[in-house]
Amino acid sequence: MTMNIDFTKMNGLIPAIVQDALSGKVLMQGYMNEEALAKTQDTGMVTFFSRSKERLWTKGETSGNFLEAVSIAGDCDGDSILIKANPKGPVCHTGADTCWNEVNSSKTVFIDQLRAIIKDRKNNPSDQSYTASLFAKGINKIAQKVGEEAVEIVIEAKDDNKELFLGEAADLLFHYLVLLEAKGYELDEVMEVLIQRHQK
Ligand SMILES: [Zn+2]
């Protein structure tokens, strides 16, 4: 990975901001020297230079709450680092999800990743992909599938089985997103309709 980080600018230590790769929540901030950055890249576990310990410190080395690095980027003028990571547990030593005592639990943002995956299956189809096979069958089949999933969630709604209901809810949402992609529309366009209605 090439990055234009200028470690000479600030006495060898650069602030590194860690953001949850999924939720986008800012989790913590630490400092990295060149060695800490290299170790983070090599091991995939976020490693800082601890100014109090005066040594490299891999976040989670004692607590087990590691930060799995997903991406690392330098900023526009090379004097700060943004790391997107998957936290393996609470991030702060206080036990809080973030060092700003915030809750980091929203999984609804996964919908954007899921949409990106669906788009990729459409543009780069493979034989093993169920989603790609849906696109290959065409809009009629996809629309029919949404109808079937809608009927299935109706059936489960009348019953009282949480697992089955959530399974059908997931199926419907997934196929709904596939239908939107097949029609060439963005979820944002649906949101726009809802926002407009809400404003009335
Ligand atoms: Zn903290």
PDB file of C-alpha atoms and ligand atoms in Angstrom:
ATOM      1  CA  MET A   1       0.000   0.000   0.000  1.00  0.00           C
ATOM      2  CA  THR A   2       1.455   3.370  -0.949  1.00  0.00           C
ATOM      3  CA  MET A   3       0.580   6.342   1.159  1.00  0.00           C
ATOM      4  CA  ASN A   4       1.962   9.838   1.286  1.00  0.00           C
ATOM      5  CA  ILE A   5       2.419  10.054   5.023  1.00  0.00           C
ATOM      6  CA  ASP A   6       5.076  12.546   6.061  1.00  0.00           C
ATOM      7  CA  PHE A   7       6.373  11.298   9.402  1.00  0.00           C
ATOM      8  CA  THR A   8       8.975  14.084   9.605  1.00  0.00           C
ATOM      9  CA  LYS A   9       6.277  16.744   9.822  1.00  0.00           C
ATOM     10  CA  MET A  10       5.300  16.020  13.420  1.00  0.00           C
ATOM     11  CA  ASN A  11       8.324  14.437  15.082  1.00  0.00           C
ATOM     12  CA  GLY A  12       7.582  10.995  13.714  1.00  0.00           C
ATOM     13  CA  LEU A  13       4.108  10.646  15.247  1.00  0.00           C
ATOM     14  CA  ILE A  14       0.966  10.993  13.183  1.00  0.00           C
ATOM     15  CA  PRO A  15      -2.580  11.011  14.574  1.00  0.00           C
ATOM     16  CA  ALA A  16      -4.559   7.977  13.453  1.00  0.00           C
ATOM     17  CA  ILE A  17      -8.345   8.059  13.569  1.00  0.00           C
ATOM     18  CA  VAL A  18     -10.142   4.733  13.695  1.00  0.00           C
ATOM     19  CA  GLN A  19     -13.614   4.475  12.239  1.00  0.00           C
ATOM     20  CA  ASP A  20     -15.947   1.470  12.289  1.00  0.00           C
ATOM     21  CA  ALA A  21     -15.821   0.057   8.747  1.00  0.00           C
ATOM     22  CA  LEU A  22     -19.492  -0.838   8.895  1.00  0.00           C
ATOM     23  CA  SER A  23     -21.256   1.856  10.918  1.00  0.00           C
ATOM     24  CA  GLY A  24     -18.912   4.746  10.112  1.00  0.00           C
ATOM     25  CA  LYS A  25     -18.768   5.610  13.838  1.00  0.00           C
ATOM     26  CA  VAL A  26     -15.499   7.216  14.971  1.00  0.00           C
ATOM     27  CA  LEU A  27     -14.129   4.752  17.526  1.00  0.00           C
ATOM     28  CA  MET A  28     -10.857   6.129  18.863  1.00  0.00           C
ATOM     29  CA  GLN A  29      -7.751   8.121  18.073  1.00  0.00           C
ATOM     30  CA  GLY A  30      -4.129   7.266  18.680  1.00  0.00           C
ATOM     31  CA  TYR A  31      -0.681   7.990  17.299  1.00  0.00           C
ATOM     32  CA  MET A  32       1.357   6.016  14.808  1.00  0.00           C
ATOM     33  CA  ASN A  33       5.001   6.145  13.929  1.00  0.00           C
ATOM     34  CA  GLU A  34       6.310   4.539  10.752  1.00  0.00           C
ATOM     35  CA  GLU A  35       6.842   1.203  12.529  1.00  0.00           C
ATOM     36  CA  ALA A  36       3.301   1.153  13.951  1.00  0.00           C
ATOM     37  CA  LEU A  37       1.858   1.808  10.513  1.00  0.00           C
ATOM     38  CA  ALA A  38       3.998  -0.961   8.985  1.00  0.00           C
ATOM     39  CA  LYS A  39       2.948  -3.405  11.710  1.00  0.00           C
ATOM     40  CA  THR A  40      -0.709  -2.506  11.174  1.00  0.00           C
ATOM     41  CA  GLN A  41      -0.322  -3.188   7.463  1.00  0.00           C
ATOM     42  CA  ASP A  42       1.567  -6.459   8.044  1.00  0.00           C
ATOM     43  CA  THR A  43      -0.645  -7.961  10.742  1.00  0.00           C
ATOM     44  CA  GLY A  44      -3.997  -6.406   9.833  1.00  0.00           C
ATOM     45  CA  MET A  45      -4.433  -5.457  13.507  1.00  0.00           C
ATOM     46  CA  VAL A  46      -4.393  -1.757  14.323  1.00  0.00           C
ATOM     47  CA  THR A  47      -1.175  -0.918  16.163  1.00  0.00           C
ATOM     48  CA  PHE A  48      -0.246   2.450  17.634  1.00  0.00           C
ATOM     49  CA  PHE A  49       2.812   3.957  19.199  1.00  0.00           C
ATOM     50  CA  SER A  50       1.856   4.409  22.833  1.00  0.00           C
ATOM     51  CA  ARG A  51       3.330   7.620  24.204  1.00  0.00           C
ATOM     52  CA  SER A  52       2.807   6.491  27.809  1.00  0.00           C
ATOM     53  CA  LYS A  53       4.275   3.010  27.291  1.00  0.00           C
ATOM     54  CA  GLU A  54       6.865   4.374  24.835  1.00  0.00           C
ATOM     55  CA  ARG A  55       6.517   1.307  22.641  1.00  0.00           C
ATOM     56  CA  LEU A  56       4.338  -0.193  19.916  1.00  0.00           C
ATOM     57  CA  TRP A  57       0.952  -1.082  21.266  1.00  0.00           C
ATOM     58  CA  THR A  58      -1.451  -3.336  19.402  1.00  0.00           C
ATOM     59  CA  LYS A  59      -4.950  -2.357  20.411  1.00  0.00           C
ATOM     60  CA  GLY A  60      -6.493  -5.410  22.101  1.00  0.00           C
ATOM     61  CA  GLU A  61      -3.175  -7.039  23.045  1.00  0.00           C
ATOM     62  CA  THR A  62      -4.346  -7.382  26.653  1.00  0.00           C
ATOM     63  CA  SER A  63      -8.153  -7.061  26.377  1.00  0.00           C
ATOM     64  CA  GLY A  64      -8.558  -9.175  23.242  1.00  0.00           C
ATOM     65  CA  ASN A  65     -10.636  -6.375  21.746  1.00  0.00           C
ATOM     66  CA  PHE A  66      -8.569  -6.040  18.587  1.00  0.00           C
ATOM     67  CA  LEU A  67      -9.314  -3.671  15.750  1.00  0.00           C
ATOM     68  CA  GLU A  68      -9.170  -5.523  12.439  1.00  0.00           C
ATOM     69  CA  ALA A  69      -8.009  -3.035   9.806  1.00  0.00           C
ATOM     70  CA  VAL A  70     -10.101  -2.975   6.649  1.00  0.00           C
ATOM     71  CA  SER A  71      -8.524   0.027   4.950  1.00  0.00           C
ATOM     72  CA  ILE A  72      -5.835   2.601   5.707  1.00  0.00           C
ATOM     73  CA  ALA A  73      -5.607   6.011   4.070  1.00  0.00           C
ATOM     74  CA  GLY A  74      -3.546   9.153   4.475  1.00  0.00           C
ATOM     75  CA  ASP A  75      -5.314  12.491   4.321  1.00  0.00           C
ATOM     76  CA  CYS A  76      -4.883  15.249   1.706  1.00  0.00           C
ATOM     77  CA  ASP A  77      -1.639  16.652   3.094  1.00  0.00           C
ATOM     78  CA  GLY A  78      -0.176  13.487   4.560  1.00  0.00           C
ATOM     79  CA  ASP A  79      -0.344  14.326   8.242  1.00  0.00           C
ATOM     80  CA  SER A  80      -3.170  12.162   9.512  1.00  0.00           C
ATOM     81  CA  ILE A  81      -4.297   8.598   8.968  1.00  0.00           C
ATOM     82  CA  LEU A  82      -7.835   7.257   8.692  1.00  0.00           C
ATOM     83  CA  ILE A  83      -8.295   3.583   9.450  1.00  0.00           C
ATOM     84  CA  LYS A  84     -11.529   1.770   8.826  1.00  0.00           C
ATOM     85  CA  ALA A  85     -11.716  -1.266  11.059  1.00  0.00           C
ATOM     86  CA  ASN A  86     -13.911  -4.008  12.467  1.00  0.00           C
ATOM     87  CA  PRO A  87     -13.812  -3.835  16.279  1.00  0.00           C
ATOM     88  CA  LYS A  88     -13.706  -7.233  18.007  1.00  0.00           C
ATOM     89  CA  GLY A  89     -15.281  -5.785  21.152  1.00  0.00           C
ATOM     90  CA  PRO A  90     -15.748  -2.516  23.047  1.00  0.00           C
ATOM     91  CA  VAL A  91     -13.034  -0.092  21.975  1.00  0.00           C
ATOM     92  CA  CYS A  92     -12.466   2.093  25.021  1.00  0.00           C
ATOM     93  CA  HIS A  93     -10.640   0.921  28.178  1.00  0.00           C
ATOM     94  CA  THR A  94     -13.744   2.138  30.085  1.00  0.00           C
ATOM     95  CA  GLY A  95     -15.745  -0.585  28.343  1.00  0.00           C
ATOM     96  CA  ALA A  96     -17.620   1.888  26.119  1.00  0.00           C
ATOM     97  CA  ASP A  97     -18.087   1.218  22.419  1.00  0.00           C
ATOM     98  CA  THR A  98     -16.098   4.350  21.522  1.00  0.00           C
ATOM     99  CA  CYS A  99     -13.672   6.641  23.322  1.00  0.00           C
ATOM    100  CA  TRP A 100     -16.366   9.315  23.233  1.00  0.00           C
ATOM    101  CA  ASN A 101     -18.714   7.069  25.213  1.00  0.00           C
ATOM    102  CA  GLU A 102     -21.039   6.528  22.287  1.00  0.00           C
ATOM    103  CA  VAL A 103     -23.085   3.487  21.415  1.00  0.00           C
ATOM    104  CA  ASN A 104     -21.966   1.790  18.214  1.00  0.00           C
ATOM    105  CA  SER A 105     -24.624  -0.730  17.389  1.00  0.00           C
ATOM    106  CA  SER A 106     -26.463   0.249  14.237  1.00  0.00           C
ATOM    107  CA  LYS A 107     -26.398  -2.513  11.670  1.00  0.00           C
ATOM    108  CA  THR A 108     -28.799  -0.811   9.264  1.00  0.00           C
ATOM    109  CA  VAL A 109     -25.822   0.742   7.474  1.00  0.00           C
ATOM    110  CA  PHE A 110     -25.008  -2.765   6.191  1.00  0.00           C
ATOM    111  CA  ILE A 111     -27.743  -2.191   3.641  1.00  0.00           C
ATOM    112  CA  ASP A 112     -25.351   0.017   1.651  1.00  0.00           C
ATOM    113  CA  GLN A 113     -22.727  -2.742   1.565  1.00  0.00           C
ATOM    114  CA  LEU A 114     -25.369  -5.237   0.550  1.00  0.00           C
ATOM    115  CA  ARG A 115     -26.480  -2.937  -2.282  1.00  0.00           C
ATOM    116  CA  ALA A 116     -22.871  -2.634  -3.466  1.00  0.00           C
ATOM    117  CA  ILE A 117     -22.550  -6.442  -3.460  1.00  0.00           C
ATOM    118  CA  ILE A 118     -25.801  -6.803  -5.438  1.00  0.00           C
ATOM    119  CA  LYS A 119     -24.573  -4.226  -7.981  1.00  0.00           C
ATOM    120  CA  ASP A 120     -21.297  -6.112  -8.287  1.00  0.00           C
ATOM    121  CA  ARG A 121     -23.104  -9.420  -8.881  1.00  0.00           C
ATOM    122  CA  LYS A 122     -25.015  -7.731 -11.693  1.00  0.00           C
ATOM    123  CA  ASN A 123     -21.934  -6.192 -13.308  1.00  0.00           C
ATOM    124  CA  ASN A 124     -19.552  -9.119 -12.701  1.00  0.00           C
ATOM    125  CA  PRO A 125     -21.742 -12.217 -12.758  1.00  0.00           C
ATOM    126  CA  SER A 126     -20.376 -15.599 -11.723  1.00  0.00           C
ATOM    127  CA  ASP A 127     -21.926 -19.062 -12.063  1.00  0.00           C
ATOM    128  CA  GLN A 128     -21.941 -19.640  -8.297  1.00  0.00           C
ATOM    129  CA  SER A 129     -23.826 -16.473  -7.430  1.00  0.00           C
ATOM    130  CA  TYR A 130     -27.534 -16.793  -6.641  1.00  0.00           C
ATOM    131  CA  THR A 131     -27.919 -13.030  -7.135  1.00  0.00           C
ATOM    132  CA  ALA A 132     -26.274 -13.172 -10.554  1.00  0.00           C
ATOM    133  CA  SER A 133     -28.619 -16.012 -11.520  1.00  0.00           C
ATOM    134  CA  LEU A 134     -31.591 -13.776 -10.654  1.00  0.00           C
ATOM    135  CA  PHE A 135     -30.305 -11.008 -12.924  1.00  0.00           C
ATOM    136  CA  ALA A 136     -29.733 -13.569 -15.677  1.00  0.00           C
ATOM    137  CA  LYS A 137     -33.391 -14.679 -15.474  1.00  0.00           C
ATOM    138  CA  GLY A 138     -34.611 -11.130 -16.021  1.00  0.00           C
ATOM    139  CA  ILE A 139     -37.039  -8.635 -14.580  1.00  0.00           C
ATOM    140  CA  ASN A 140     -40.187 -10.781 -14.745  1.00  0.00           C
ATOM    141  CA  LYS A 141     -38.617 -13.537 -12.676  1.00  0.00           C
ATOM    142  CA  ILE A 142     -37.175 -11.059 -10.150  1.00  0.00           C
ATOM    143  CA  ALA A 143     -40.518  -9.280  -9.756  1.00  0.00           C
ATOM    144  CA  GLN A 144     -42.256 -12.647  -9.340  1.00  0.00           C
ATOM    145  CA  LYS A 145     -39.720 -13.578  -6.651  1.00  0.00           C
ATOM    146  CA  VAL A 146     -40.518 -10.373  -4.722  1.00  0.00           C
ATOM    147  CA  GLY A 147     -44.198 -11.305  -4.907  1.00  0.00           C
ATOM    148  CA  GLU A 148     -43.509 -14.782  -3.563  1.00  0.00           C
ATOM    149  CA  GLU A 149     -41.389 -13.458  -0.709  1.00  0.00           C
ATOM    150  CA  ALA A 150     -44.159 -10.957   0.131  1.00  0.00           C
ATOM    151  CA  VAL A 151     -46.657 -13.793   0.399  1.00  0.00           C
ATOM    152  CA  GLU A 152     -44.258 -15.778   2.590  1.00  0.00           C
ATOM    153  CA  ILE A 153     -43.791 -12.908   5.053  1.00  0.00           C
ATOM    154  CA  VAL A 154     -47.570 -12.501   5.237  1.00  0.00           C
ATOM    155  CA  ILE A 155     -47.877 -16.174   6.181  1.00  0.00           C
ATOM    156  CA  GLU A 156     -45.162 -15.877   8.850  1.00  0.00           C
ATOM    157  CA  ALA A 157     -46.708 -12.647  10.183  1.00  0.00           C
ATOM    158  CA  LYS A 158     -49.825 -14.584  11.102  1.00  0.00           C
ATOM    159  CA  ASP A 159     -47.730 -17.152  12.946  1.00  0.00           C
ATOM    160  CA  ASP A 160     -45.572 -16.583  16.022  1.00  0.00           C
ATOM    161  CA  ASN A 161     -42.082 -17.805  15.095  1.00  0.00           C
ATOM    162  CA  LYS A 162     -39.497 -15.033  15.401  1.00  0.00           C
ATOM    163  CA  GLU A 163     -36.747 -16.872  13.515  1.00  0.00           C
ATOM    164  CA  LEU A 164     -38.949 -17.752  10.545  1.00  0.00           C
ATOM    165  CA  PHE A 165     -40.470 -14.262  10.408  1.00  0.00           C
ATOM    166  CA  LEU A 166     -37.066 -12.545  10.458  1.00  0.00           C
ATOM    167  CA  GLY A 167     -35.847 -14.967   7.795  1.00  0.00           C
ATOM    168  CA  GLU A 168     -38.728 -14.034   5.508  1.00  0.00           C
ATOM    169  CA  ALA A 169     -38.261 -10.331   6.313  1.00  0.00           C
ATOM    170  CA  ALA A 170     -34.622 -10.656   5.213  1.00  0.00           C
ATOM    171  CA  ASP A 171     -35.615 -12.546   2.046  1.00  0.00           C
ATOM    172  CA  LEU A 172     -38.135  -9.864   1.098  1.00  0.00           C
ATOM    173  CA  LEU A 173     -35.707  -7.003   1.723  1.00  0.00           C
ATOM    174  CA  PHE A 174     -32.961  -8.738  -0.251  1.00  0.00           C
ATOM    175  CA  HIS A 175     -35.157  -9.449  -3.269  1.00  0.00           C
ATOM    176  CA  TYR A 176     -36.628  -5.935  -3.084  1.00  0.00           C
ATOM    177  CA  LEU A 177     -33.080  -4.544  -3.363  1.00  0.00           C
ATOM    178  CA  VAL A 178     -32.363  -6.880  -6.288  1.00  0.00           C
ATOM    179  CA  LEU A 179     -35.507  -5.612  -8.015  1.00  0.00           C
ATOM    180  CA  LEU A 180     -34.472  -1.987  -7.528  1.00  0.00           C
ATOM    181  CA  GLU A 181     -31.045  -2.771  -8.990  1.00  0.00           C
ATOM    182  CA  ALA A 182     -32.600  -4.658 -11.911  1.00  0.00           C
ATOM    183  CA  LYS A 183     -34.779  -1.612 -12.654  1.00  0.00           C
ATOM    184  CA  GLY A 184     -31.709   0.624 -12.410  1.00  0.00           C
ATOM    185  CA  TYR A 185     -32.967   2.693  -9.469  1.00  0.00           C
ATOM    186  CA  GLU A 186     -31.163   3.659  -6.285  1.00  0.00           C
ATOM    187  CA  LEU A 187     -32.551   3.190  -2.790  1.00  0.00           C
ATOM    188  CA  ASP A 188     -31.961   6.939  -2.385  1.00  0.00           C
ATOM    189  CA  GLU A 189     -34.654   7.573  -4.980  1.00  0.00           C
ATOM    190  CA  VAL A 190     -37.149   5.618  -2.878  1.00  0.00           C
ATOM    191  CA  MET A 191     -35.999   7.526   0.207  1.00  0.00           C
ATOM    192  CA  GLU A 192     -36.558  10.766  -1.700  1.00  0.00           C
ATOM    193  CA  VAL A 193     -40.200   9.799  -2.267  1.00  0.00           C
ATOM    194  CA  LEU A 194     -40.608   9.039   1.448  1.00  0.00           C
ATOM    195  CA  ILE A 195     -38.900  12.300   2.460  1.00  0.00           C
ATOM    196  CA  GLN A 196     -41.188  14.261   0.134  1.00  0.00           C
ATOM    197  CA  ARG A 197     -44.255  12.596   1.594  1.00  0.00           C
ATOM    198  CA  HIS A 198     -43.066  13.280   5.118  1.00  0.00           C
ATOM    199  CA  GLN A 199     -42.633  16.990   4.336  1.00  0.00           C
ATOM    200  CA  LYS A 200     -46.231  17.384   3.189  1.00  0.00           C
TER     201      LYS A 200
HETATM  202 ZN    ZN B   1     -10.898   5.226  25.302  1.00  0.00          ZN
END
